[in-house]
Each structure stands twice: as C-alpha cells, then as structure tokens.
CSV table of C-alpha atoms and ligand atoms in Angstrom, one decimal:
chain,number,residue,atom,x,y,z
Y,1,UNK,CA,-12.8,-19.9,8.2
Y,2,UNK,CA,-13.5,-23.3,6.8
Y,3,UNK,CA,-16.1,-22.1,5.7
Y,4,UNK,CA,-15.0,-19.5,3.5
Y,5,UNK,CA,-12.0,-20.8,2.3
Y,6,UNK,CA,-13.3,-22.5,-0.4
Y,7,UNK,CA,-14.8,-19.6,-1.8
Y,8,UNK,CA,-13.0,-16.4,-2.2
Y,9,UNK,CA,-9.3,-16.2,-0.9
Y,10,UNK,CA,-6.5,-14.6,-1.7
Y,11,UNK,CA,-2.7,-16.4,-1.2
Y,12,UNK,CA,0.4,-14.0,0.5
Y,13,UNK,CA,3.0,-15.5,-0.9
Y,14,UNK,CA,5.6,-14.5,2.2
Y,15,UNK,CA,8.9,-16.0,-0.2
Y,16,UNK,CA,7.6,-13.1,-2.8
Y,17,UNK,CA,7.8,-10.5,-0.2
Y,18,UNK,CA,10.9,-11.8,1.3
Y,19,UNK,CA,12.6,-10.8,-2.8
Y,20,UNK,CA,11.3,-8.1,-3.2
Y,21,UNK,CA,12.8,-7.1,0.2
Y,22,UNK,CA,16.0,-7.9,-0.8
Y,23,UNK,CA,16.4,-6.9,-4.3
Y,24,UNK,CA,14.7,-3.3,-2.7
Y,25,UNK,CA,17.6,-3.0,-0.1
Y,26,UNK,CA,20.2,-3.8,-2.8
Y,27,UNK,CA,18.9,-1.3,-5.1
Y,28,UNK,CA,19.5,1.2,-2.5
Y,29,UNK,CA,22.8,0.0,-1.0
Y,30,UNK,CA,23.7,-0.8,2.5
Y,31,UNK,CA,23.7,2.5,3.9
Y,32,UNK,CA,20.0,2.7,3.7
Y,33,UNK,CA,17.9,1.0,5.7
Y,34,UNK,CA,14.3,0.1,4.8
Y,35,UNK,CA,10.7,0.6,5.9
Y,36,UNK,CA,7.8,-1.0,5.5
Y,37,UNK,CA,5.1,1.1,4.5
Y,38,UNK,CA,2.2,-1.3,6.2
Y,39,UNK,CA,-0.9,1.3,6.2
Y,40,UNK,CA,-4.2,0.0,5.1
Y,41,UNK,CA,-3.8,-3.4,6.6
Y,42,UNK,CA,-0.7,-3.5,4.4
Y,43,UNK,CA,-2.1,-2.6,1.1
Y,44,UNK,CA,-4.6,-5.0,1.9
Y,45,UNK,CA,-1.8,-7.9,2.5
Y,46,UNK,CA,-2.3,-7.8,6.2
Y,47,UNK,CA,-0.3,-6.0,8.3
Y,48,UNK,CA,0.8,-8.2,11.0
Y,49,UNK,CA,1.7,-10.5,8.8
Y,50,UNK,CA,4.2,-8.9,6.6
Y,51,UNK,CA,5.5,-6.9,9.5
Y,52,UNK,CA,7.0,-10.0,11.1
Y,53,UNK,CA,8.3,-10.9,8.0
Y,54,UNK,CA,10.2,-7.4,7.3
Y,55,UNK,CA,10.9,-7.6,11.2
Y,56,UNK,CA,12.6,-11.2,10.7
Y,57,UNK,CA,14.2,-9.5,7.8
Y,58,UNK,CA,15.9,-7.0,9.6
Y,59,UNK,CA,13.9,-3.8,8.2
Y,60,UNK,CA,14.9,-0.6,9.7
Y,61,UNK,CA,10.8,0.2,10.5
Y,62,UNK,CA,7.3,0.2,9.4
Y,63,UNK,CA,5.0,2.8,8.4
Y,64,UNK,CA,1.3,3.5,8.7
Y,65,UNK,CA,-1.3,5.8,8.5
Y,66,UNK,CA,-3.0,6.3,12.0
Y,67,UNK,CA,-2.3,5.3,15.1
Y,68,UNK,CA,-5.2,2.2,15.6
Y,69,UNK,CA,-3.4,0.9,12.8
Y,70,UNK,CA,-0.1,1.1,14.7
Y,71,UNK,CA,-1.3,-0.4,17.9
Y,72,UNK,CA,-2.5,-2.7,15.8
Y,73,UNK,CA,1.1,-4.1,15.0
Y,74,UNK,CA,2.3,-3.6,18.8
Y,75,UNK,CA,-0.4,-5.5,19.4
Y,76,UNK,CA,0.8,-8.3,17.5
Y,77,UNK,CA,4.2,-8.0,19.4
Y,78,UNK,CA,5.9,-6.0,16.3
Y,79,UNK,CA,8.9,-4.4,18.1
Y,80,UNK,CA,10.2,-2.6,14.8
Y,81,UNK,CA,10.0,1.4,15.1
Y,82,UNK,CA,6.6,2.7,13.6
Y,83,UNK,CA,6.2,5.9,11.8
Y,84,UNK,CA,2.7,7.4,12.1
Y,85,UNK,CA,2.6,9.2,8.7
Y,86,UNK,CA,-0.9,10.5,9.1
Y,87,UNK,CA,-2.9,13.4,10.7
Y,88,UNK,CA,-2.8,12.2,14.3
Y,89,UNK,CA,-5.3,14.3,17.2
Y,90,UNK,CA,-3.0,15.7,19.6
Y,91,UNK,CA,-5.4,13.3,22.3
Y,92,UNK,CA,-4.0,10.8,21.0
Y,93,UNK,CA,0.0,11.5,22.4
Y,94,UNK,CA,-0.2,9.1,25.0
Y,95,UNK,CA,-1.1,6.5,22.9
Y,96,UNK,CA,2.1,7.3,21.0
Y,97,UNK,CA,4.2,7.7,23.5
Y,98,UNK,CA,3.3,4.6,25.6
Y,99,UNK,CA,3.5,2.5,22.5
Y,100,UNK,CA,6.6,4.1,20.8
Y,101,UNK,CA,5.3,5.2,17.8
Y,102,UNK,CA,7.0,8.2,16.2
Y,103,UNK,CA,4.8,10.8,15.4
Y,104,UNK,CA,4.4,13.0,12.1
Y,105,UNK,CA,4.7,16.7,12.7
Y,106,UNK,CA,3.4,18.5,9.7
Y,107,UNK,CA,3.0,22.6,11.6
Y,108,UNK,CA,4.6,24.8,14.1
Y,109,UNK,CA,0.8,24.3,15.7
Y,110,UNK,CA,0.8,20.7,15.5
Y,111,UNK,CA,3.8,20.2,16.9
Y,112,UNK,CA,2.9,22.9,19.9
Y,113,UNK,CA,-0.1,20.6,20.6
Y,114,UNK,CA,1.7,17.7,20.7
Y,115,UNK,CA,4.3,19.2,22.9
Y,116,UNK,CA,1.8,20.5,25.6
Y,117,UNK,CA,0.6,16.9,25.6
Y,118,UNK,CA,3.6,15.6,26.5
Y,119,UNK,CA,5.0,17.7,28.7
Y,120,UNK,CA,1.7,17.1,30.6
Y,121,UNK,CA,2.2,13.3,30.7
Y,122,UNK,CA,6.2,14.2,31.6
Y,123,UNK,CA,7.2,11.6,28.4
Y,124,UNK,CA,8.7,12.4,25.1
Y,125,UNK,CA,7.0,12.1,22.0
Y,126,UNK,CA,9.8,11.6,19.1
Y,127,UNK,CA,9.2,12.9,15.8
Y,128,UNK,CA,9.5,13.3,12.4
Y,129,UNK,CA,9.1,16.8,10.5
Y,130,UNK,CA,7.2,16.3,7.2
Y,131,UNK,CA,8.4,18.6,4.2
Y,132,UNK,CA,5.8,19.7,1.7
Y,133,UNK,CA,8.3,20.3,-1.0
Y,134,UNK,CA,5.5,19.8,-4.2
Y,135,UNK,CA,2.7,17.8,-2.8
Y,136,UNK,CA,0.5,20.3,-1.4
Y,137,UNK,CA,-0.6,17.5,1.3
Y,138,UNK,CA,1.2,17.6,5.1
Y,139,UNK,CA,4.3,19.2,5.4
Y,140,UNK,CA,6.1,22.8,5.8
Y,141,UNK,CA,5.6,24.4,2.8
Y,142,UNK,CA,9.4,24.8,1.1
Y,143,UNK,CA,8.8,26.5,-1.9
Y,144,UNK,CA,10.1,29.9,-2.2
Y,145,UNK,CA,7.7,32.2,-0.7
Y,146,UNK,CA,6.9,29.8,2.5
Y,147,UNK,CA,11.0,28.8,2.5
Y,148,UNK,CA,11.9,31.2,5.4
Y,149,UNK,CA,8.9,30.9,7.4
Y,150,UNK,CA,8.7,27.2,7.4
Y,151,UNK,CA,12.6,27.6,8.7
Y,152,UNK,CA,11.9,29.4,11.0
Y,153,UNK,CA,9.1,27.2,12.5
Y,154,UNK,CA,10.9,24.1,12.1
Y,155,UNK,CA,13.8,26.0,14.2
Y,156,UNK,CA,11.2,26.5,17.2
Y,157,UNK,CA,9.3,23.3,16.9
Y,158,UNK,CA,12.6,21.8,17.6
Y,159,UNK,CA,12.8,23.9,20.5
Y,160,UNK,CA,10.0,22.5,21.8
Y,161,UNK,CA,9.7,20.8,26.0
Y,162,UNK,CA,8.3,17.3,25.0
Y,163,UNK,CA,9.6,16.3,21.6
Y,164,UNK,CA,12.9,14.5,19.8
Y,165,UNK,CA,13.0,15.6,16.3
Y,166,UNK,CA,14.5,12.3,15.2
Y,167,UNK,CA,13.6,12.6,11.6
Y,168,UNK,CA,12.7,14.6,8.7
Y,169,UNK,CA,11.4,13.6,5.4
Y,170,UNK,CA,9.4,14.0,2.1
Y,171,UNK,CA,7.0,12.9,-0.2
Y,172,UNK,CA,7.1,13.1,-4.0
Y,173,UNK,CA,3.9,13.5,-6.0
Y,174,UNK,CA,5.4,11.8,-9.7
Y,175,UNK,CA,8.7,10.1,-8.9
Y,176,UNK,CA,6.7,7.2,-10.6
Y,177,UNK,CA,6.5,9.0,-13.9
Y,178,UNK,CA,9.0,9.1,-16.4
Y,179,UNK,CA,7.9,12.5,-18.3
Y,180,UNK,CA,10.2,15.3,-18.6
Y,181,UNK,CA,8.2,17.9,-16.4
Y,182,UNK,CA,7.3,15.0,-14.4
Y,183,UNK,CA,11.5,14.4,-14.4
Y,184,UNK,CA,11.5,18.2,-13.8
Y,185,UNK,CA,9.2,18.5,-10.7
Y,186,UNK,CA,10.4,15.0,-9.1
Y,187,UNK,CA,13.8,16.9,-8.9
Y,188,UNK,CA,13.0,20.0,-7.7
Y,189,UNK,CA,11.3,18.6,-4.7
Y,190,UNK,CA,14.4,16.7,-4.3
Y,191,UNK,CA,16.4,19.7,-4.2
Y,192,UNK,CA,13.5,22.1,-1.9
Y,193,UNK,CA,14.2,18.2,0.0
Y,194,UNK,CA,18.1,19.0,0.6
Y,195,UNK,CA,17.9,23.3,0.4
Y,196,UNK,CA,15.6,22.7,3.9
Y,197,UNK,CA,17.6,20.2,5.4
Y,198,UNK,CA,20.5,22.2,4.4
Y,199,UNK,CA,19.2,25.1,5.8
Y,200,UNK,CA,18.3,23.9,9.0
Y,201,UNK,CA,21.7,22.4,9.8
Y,202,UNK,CA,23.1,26.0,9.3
Y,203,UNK,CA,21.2,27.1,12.2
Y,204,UNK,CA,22.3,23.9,14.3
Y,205,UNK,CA,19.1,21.8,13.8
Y,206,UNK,CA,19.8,18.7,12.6
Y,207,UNK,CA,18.4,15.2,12.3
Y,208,UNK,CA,19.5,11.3,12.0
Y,209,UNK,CA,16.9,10.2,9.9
Y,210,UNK,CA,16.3,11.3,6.8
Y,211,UNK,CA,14.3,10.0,4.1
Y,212,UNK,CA,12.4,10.8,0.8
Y,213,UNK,CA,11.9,7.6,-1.6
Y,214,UNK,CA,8.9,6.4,-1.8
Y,215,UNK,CA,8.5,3.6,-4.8
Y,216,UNK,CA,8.5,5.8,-8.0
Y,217,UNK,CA,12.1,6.7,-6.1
Y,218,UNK,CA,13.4,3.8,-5.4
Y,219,UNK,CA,12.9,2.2,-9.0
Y,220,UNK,CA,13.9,5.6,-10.7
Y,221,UNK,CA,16.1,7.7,-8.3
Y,222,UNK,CA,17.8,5.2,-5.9
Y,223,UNK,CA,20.8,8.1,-4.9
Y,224,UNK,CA,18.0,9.2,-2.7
Y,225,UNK,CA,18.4,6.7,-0.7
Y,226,UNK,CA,19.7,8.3,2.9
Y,227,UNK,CA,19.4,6.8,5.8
Y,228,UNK,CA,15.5,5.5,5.2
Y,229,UNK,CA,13.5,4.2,2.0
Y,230,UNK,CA,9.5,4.0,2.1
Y,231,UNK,CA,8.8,1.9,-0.8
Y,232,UNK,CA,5.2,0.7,-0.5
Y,233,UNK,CA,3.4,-0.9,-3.5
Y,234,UNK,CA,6.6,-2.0,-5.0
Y,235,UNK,CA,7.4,-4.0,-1.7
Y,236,UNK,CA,4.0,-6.0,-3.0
Y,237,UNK,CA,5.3,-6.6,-6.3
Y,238,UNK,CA,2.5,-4.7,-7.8
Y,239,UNK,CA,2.7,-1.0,-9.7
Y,240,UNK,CA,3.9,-0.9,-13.1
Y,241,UNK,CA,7.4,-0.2,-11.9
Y,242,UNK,CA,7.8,-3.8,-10.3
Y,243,UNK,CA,8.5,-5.5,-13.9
Y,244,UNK,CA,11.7,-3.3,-14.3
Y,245,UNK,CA,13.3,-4.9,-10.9
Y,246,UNK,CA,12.1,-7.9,-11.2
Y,247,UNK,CA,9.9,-8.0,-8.6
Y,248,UNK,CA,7.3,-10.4,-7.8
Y,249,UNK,CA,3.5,-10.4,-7.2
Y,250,UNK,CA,2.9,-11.2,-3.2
Y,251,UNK,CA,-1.1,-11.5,-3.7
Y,252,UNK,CA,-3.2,-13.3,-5.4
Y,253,UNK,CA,-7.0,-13.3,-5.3
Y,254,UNK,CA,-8.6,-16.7,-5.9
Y,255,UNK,CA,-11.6,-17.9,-6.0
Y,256,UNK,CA,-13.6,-21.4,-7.9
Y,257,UNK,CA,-15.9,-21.8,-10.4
Y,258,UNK,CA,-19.2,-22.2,-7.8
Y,259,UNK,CA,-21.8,-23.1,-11.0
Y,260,UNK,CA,-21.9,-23.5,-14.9
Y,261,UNK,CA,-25.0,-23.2,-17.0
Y,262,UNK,CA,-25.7,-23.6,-20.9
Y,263,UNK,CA,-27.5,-20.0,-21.8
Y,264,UNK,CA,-29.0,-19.9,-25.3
Y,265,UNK,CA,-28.7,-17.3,-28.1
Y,266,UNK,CA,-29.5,-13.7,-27.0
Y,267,UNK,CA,-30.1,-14.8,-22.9
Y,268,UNK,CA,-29.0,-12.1,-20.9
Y,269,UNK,CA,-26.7,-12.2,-17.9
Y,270,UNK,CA,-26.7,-10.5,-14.4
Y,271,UNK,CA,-27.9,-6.9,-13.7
Y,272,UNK,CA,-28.8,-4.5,-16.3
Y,273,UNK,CA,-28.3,-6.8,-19.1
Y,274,UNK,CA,-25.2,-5.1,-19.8
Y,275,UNK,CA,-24.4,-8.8,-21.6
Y,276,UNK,CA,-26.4,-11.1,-24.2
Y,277,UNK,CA,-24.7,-14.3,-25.4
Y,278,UNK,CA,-24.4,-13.9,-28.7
Y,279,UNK,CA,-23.8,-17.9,-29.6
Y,280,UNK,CA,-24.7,-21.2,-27.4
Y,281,UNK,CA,-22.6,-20.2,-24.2
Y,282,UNK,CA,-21.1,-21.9,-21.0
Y,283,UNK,CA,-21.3,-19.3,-18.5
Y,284,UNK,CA,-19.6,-19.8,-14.9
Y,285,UNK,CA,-20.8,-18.1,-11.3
Y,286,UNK,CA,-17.9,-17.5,-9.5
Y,287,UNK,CA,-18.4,-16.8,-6.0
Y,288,UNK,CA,-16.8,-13.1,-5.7
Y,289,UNK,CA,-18.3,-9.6,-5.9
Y,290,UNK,CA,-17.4,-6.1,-5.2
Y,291,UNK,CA,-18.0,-6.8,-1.8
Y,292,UNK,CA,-15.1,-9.0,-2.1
Y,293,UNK,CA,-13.0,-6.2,-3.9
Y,294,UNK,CA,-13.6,-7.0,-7.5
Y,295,UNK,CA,-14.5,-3.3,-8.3
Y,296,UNK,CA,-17.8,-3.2,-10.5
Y,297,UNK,CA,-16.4,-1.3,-13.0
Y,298,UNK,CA,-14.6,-4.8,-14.4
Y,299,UNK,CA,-17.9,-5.7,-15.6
Y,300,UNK,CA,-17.8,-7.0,-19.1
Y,301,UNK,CA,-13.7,-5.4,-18.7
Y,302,UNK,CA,-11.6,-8.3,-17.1
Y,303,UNK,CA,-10.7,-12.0,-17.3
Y,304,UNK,CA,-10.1,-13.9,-14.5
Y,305,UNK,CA,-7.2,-17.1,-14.9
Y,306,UNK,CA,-8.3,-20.5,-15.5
Y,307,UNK,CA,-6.3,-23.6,-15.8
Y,308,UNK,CA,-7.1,-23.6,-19.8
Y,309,UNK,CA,-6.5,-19.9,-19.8
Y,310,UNK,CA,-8.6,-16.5,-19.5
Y,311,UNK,CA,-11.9,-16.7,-19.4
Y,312,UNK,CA,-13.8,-13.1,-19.3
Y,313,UNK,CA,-16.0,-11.6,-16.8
Y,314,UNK,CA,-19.7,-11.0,-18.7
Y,315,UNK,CA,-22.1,-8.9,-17.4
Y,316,UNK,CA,-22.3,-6.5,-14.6
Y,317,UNK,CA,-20.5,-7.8,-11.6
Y,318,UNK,CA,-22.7,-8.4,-8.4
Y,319,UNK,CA,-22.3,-7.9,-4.6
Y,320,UNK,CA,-21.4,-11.3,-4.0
Y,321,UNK,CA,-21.0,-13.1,-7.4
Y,322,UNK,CA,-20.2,-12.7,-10.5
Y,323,UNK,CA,-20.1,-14.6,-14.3
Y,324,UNK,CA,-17.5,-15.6,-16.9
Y,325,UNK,CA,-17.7,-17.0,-20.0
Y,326,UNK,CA,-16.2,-20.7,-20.4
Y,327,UNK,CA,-17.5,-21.6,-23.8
Y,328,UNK,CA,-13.9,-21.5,-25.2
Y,329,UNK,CA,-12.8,-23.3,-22.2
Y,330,UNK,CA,-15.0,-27.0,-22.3
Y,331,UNK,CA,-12.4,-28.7,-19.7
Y,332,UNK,CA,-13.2,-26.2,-16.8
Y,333,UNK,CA,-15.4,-27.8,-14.9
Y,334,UNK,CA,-17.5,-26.6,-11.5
Y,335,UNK,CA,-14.8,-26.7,-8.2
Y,336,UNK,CA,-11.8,-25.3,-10.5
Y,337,UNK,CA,-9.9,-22.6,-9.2
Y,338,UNK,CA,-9.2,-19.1,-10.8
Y,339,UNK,CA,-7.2,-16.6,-10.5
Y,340,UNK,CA,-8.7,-13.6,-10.3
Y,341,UNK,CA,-5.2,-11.6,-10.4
Y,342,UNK,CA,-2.0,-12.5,-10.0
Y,343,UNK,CA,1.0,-13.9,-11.5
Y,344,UNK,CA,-0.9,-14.7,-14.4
Y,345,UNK,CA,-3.6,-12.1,-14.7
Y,346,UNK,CA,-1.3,-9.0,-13.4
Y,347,UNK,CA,-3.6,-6.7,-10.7
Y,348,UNK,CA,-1.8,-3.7,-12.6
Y,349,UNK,CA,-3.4,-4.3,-16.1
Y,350,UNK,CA,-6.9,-4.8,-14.0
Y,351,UNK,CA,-6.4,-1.7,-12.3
Y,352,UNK,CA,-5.9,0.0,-15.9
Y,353,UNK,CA,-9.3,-1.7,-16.8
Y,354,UNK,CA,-11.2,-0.2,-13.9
Y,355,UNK,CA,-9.9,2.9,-14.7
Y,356,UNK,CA,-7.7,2.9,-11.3
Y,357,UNK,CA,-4.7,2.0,-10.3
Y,358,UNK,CA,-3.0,-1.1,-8.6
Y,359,UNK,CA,-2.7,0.1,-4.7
Y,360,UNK,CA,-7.3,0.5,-4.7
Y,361,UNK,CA,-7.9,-2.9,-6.3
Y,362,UNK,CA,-5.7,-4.4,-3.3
Y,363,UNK,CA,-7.0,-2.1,-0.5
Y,364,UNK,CA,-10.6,-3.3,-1.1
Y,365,UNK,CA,-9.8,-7.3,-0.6
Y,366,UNK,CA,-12.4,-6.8,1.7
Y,367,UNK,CA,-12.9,-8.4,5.3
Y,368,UNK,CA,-14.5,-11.4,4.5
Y,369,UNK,CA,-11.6,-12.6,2.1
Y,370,UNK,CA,-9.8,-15.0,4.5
Y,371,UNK,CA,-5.4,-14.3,3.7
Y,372,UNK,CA,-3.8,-17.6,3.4
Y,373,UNK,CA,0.0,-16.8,3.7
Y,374,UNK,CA,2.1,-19.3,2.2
Y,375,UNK,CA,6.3,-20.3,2.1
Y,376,UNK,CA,7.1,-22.6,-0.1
Y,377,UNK,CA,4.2,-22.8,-2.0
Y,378,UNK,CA,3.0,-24.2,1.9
Y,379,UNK,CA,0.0,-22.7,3.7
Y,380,UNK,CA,1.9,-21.3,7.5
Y,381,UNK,CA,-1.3,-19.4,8.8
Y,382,UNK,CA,-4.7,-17.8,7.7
Y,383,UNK,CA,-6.5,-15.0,8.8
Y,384,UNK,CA,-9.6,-14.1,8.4
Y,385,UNK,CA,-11.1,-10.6,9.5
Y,386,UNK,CA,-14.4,-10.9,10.3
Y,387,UNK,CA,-15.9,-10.4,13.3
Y,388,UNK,CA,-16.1,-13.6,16.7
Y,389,UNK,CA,-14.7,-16.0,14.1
E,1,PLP,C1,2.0,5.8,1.2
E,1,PLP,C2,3.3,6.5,1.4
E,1,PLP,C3,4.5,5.9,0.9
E,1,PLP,C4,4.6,4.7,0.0
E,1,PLP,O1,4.1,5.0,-1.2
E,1,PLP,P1,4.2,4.0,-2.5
E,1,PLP,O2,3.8,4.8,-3.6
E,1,PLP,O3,3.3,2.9,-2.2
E,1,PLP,O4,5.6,3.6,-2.5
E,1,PLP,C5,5.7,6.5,1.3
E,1,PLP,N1,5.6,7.7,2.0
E,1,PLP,C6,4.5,8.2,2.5
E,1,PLP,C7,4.6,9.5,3.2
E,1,PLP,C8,3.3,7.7,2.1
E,1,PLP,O5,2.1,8.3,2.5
C-alpha cells in the first residue's frame, strides 16, 4: 500500500465518528439504542472498521444490505447483532442462521420460505418484519386498502415453525425534507408505523424491537426514537442535515498535486476540450479520477482544497487523473496535498455540483483508494482493498 499512499487516499477520522455517535444517542435519549447502518462497505468508510468502533461504543447493532456484507463483519470478529435489511434468497438461511444475522422479512411468502429453510436445518432464523408504510420498496403494504391483509399475514408469518419475530420496523421516504407535504407524508407513515404495530398487539403479536428513524428522523423527529435508531449518513457527518447537530465530517478524500505545467493562451486541457486557458495558466495533474470516485460530472464544476485555498477542477475529469487550475495559487508547488472533500471543501456541496447527493460520491471511493483511519490526528491502521496486496 506504499505504493499507493502517496497518491489518492482518503483519512477516517475514527474521533469524528466517535461524536457523532454520541451526540446521535443523546439526541434520541437513553432509552434508544443505536445502529449502525454499515451497508456498502459503510458508505464507503469501511465497514469493519467503523463497526469495531460503534462495537467499542456500546451500539445496540449494525445494519447492512446483504448477507456477504454481513459475514463480512463476523468475519472480522464483530459480535454486535446484524440486521440484513436487504432482499436475502431463501438459500441463503443457513448462512444467517449460523452467523446470527437477523433477517428481513418483507411478505407472508418470504417469510414461508425462510421458515421451510429453517425448519429443515432444525435452527431459528430471527426476524424483523419490514412495514411499507409510504415507500413503495419492501415491506407490508399498510395503507388503507392493503391494512387488513397485510394484518392478517403478519399474524400467520408470526405463526410460523422456524422463525422469532424479534423486530418490526419502517422506513421513511422524506423525513429529511422539511416541506409541508413532505412534513405531511413523513407523519402519516409514522402513524400507518404505530396503527400496524398497534393493531398487531390487539391480536397478541407483539415485538421488542421496534424502530423507524433513519437520519432525516433522527435530526427532525427524534420522539421516534423506540427502542432502535438507523441513522446512516448522518453517523458520517455528511448530508445536509449534519450542520444542524453539529456533526462532523469522518472522510476525507486526499490526494497531491503529482505535476504542474505553464499552458499558454487558448491551450486546451484534458478530453473534449471542455476547457481553454483563457490567460497564462498554472495547471496541476492531480493523481485522481473517476475511477477513484471523483464522479466526471465535477468536470469544470468543483474545487479541490489547497493549502493557499480552492483551486478548481478544469477540464473534463479522466479515469485516473485529473487538472486544476493553480495560477491564483503560485506557492503550491508539486508533492502538496489537497483535499479533494472534506472539512474544508464539504462532500455535500460536491454532491449538489454533480447533480447527486452526498451518500453516491462516498459509495464510489473506489477499491484502489487505500482508508487511512486515524485518532488523534494519528494514523492506527490502513486498508487497502485491492486484490493479494
Ligand atoms: C439505508 C437505510 C437506513 C439509513 O438511511 P440514512 O438515510 O443513511 O440515514 C436506515 N434504514 C434502512 C432500512 C435503510 O435502508
């Protein structure tokens, strides 16, 4: 990783994380208890990683998306419990099962599947029943017309030889939106949320976990707190919420200024010529790419951190490289560092740039971006994901 380092990196700063973990769990009192919402490599912060960290913490659990991903962390010797939130292949119950990861149950024939499984291997599969209350994604369907049906179903999946219901939950589509309607529709998926669970302890089915907040929640709604909060992005400091609670950014993508050259009057730069100097310029080549995760549509749309101050990405950005201009900025020289975002240059306003939002930029730090997680301002460990390195 040597190699690499000195290239493109980004920096997990674990004392960031460890805030916003705190100020997240006071937000939503001590009767709450927290999960880690660690899919997608943890928003591209690395999993393992922050999931000790939230395990040192004390978390309540961790969330992912697919199973791999979960074995992933039990792999790493994370003991935490794991929710699978994803569509998980029925096949796949004994992988749940032996390594304790709750499952998902999102339809009466899901949950049959799963249940035949289990019964077959003579284990228990525990699970959590997903309520579509407004997101048209997984779930029971709990608006009025599906209301009874979906009770019903949830009754006999509960039933079922093979499964613990442990848990119930939701998911909100706009909690993170502060419009009226969006005000509106964020509530009444709160209140399908509570009708359901409401329902279903009249008929003797209930639950010990339940939980709906998400981040939009958390910052916006904390009396939904229950028994379990998902925040994800907002645990990274990132999403245009994080300001409001003071969060703090854990990521930042670096990388050096790798070459400078003079360009004369009207010389073009990179692919496409999407840029001409238009005076005597200074360009830098900075050793990233969209390869790296610097989506191309920043071309000619960002400006990447130096030590004198922004200097802005010209020209279309390449696989592996791309150029800034530095003629405002004589005293950075070849070697310096930049930021491409971070504390200083925010991933939320170059997510508005691209035309995107925060959690995408994040997700694509791509393999061959060595972590370098840090306390103190101290390197502790690296990773890099690339393959027999
Ligand atoms: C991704 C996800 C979360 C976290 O969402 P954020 O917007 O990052 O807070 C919570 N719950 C479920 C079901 C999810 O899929």
């Amino acid at each position: 990783m040597e190699s690499t380092l000195k290239r493109t990196w980004v920096e997990i700063d674990l004392d960031a994380l460890t805030h916003n973990y705190h100020a997240l769990c006071c937000r939503m009192g001590p009767n709450s208890r927290f999960v880690g919402v660690v899919k997608a490599d943890a928003y591209g912060h690395g999993a393992v990683e922050v999931s000790r960290v939230l395990e040192e913490l004390g978390a309540g659990g961790l969330a992912v998306s697919n199973i791999d991903e979960a074995r992933e962390l039990r792999g790493a010797g994370i003991r935490l419990p794991i929710l699978q939130l994803g569509l998980t292949p029925a096949d796949q119950t004994t992988l749940a099962i032996e390594n304790q990861i709750a499952q998902t149950v999102w339809s009466e024939s899901a949950a049959e599947a799963f249940s035949r499984e289990a019964v077959r291997l003579g284990g228990v599969l525990t699970v959590h029943i997903k309520l579509d209350t407004g997101m048209s994604r997984l779930g029971f369907q709990c608006d009025r017309p599906h209301f009874e049906a979906s009770l019903e179903a949830i009754c006999r999946v509960c039933g079922l030889p093979g499964l613990e219901a442990e848990g119930i939950f939701t998911h909100f589509a706009v909690s993170d939106e502060t419009g009226e309607s969006s005000r509106d529709y964020t509530l009444r998926q709160y209140d399908r949320f509570r009708s359901m669970v409401r329902a279903l302890e009249m008929r003797g089915a209930t639950f010990r976990l339940l939980h709906c907040a998400n981040s939009g929640a958390t910052v916006a709604y904390p009396r939904f707190a229950h028994d379990l909060f998902r925040p994800g992005i907002i645990t990274y400091g990132i999403g245009h919420q994080a300001g409001e609670l003071g969060l703090l950014p854990v990521m930042t993508l670096k990388t050096v200024v790798g070459a400078i050259k003079e360009l004369l009057p009207d010389t073009a730069v990179s692919y496409g010529r999407t840029f001409r100097a238009r005076r005597p310029s200074r360009v830098g080549v900075l050793p990233i790419g969209y390869a790296d995760g610097l989506h191309r549509t920043l071309s000619n749309r960002w400006q990447v951190w130096t030590a004198q101050g922004p200097a802005p990405v010209v020209g279309n950005i390449c696989m592996d490289m791309c150029m800034v201009d530095l003629t405002d900025l004589p005293q950075v020289g070849e070697g310096d560092e930049v930021e491409v975002y971070g504390p200083n240059s925010s991933v939320n306003d170059a997510a508005a740039a691209a035309g995107t939002i925060s959690y995408e930029l994040t997700c694509a730090v791509s393999k061959r971006v060595p972590r370098v997680y840090l306390r103190g301002g101290k390197e502790v460990s690296r990773e890099l994901l690339l393959r027999g390195i």
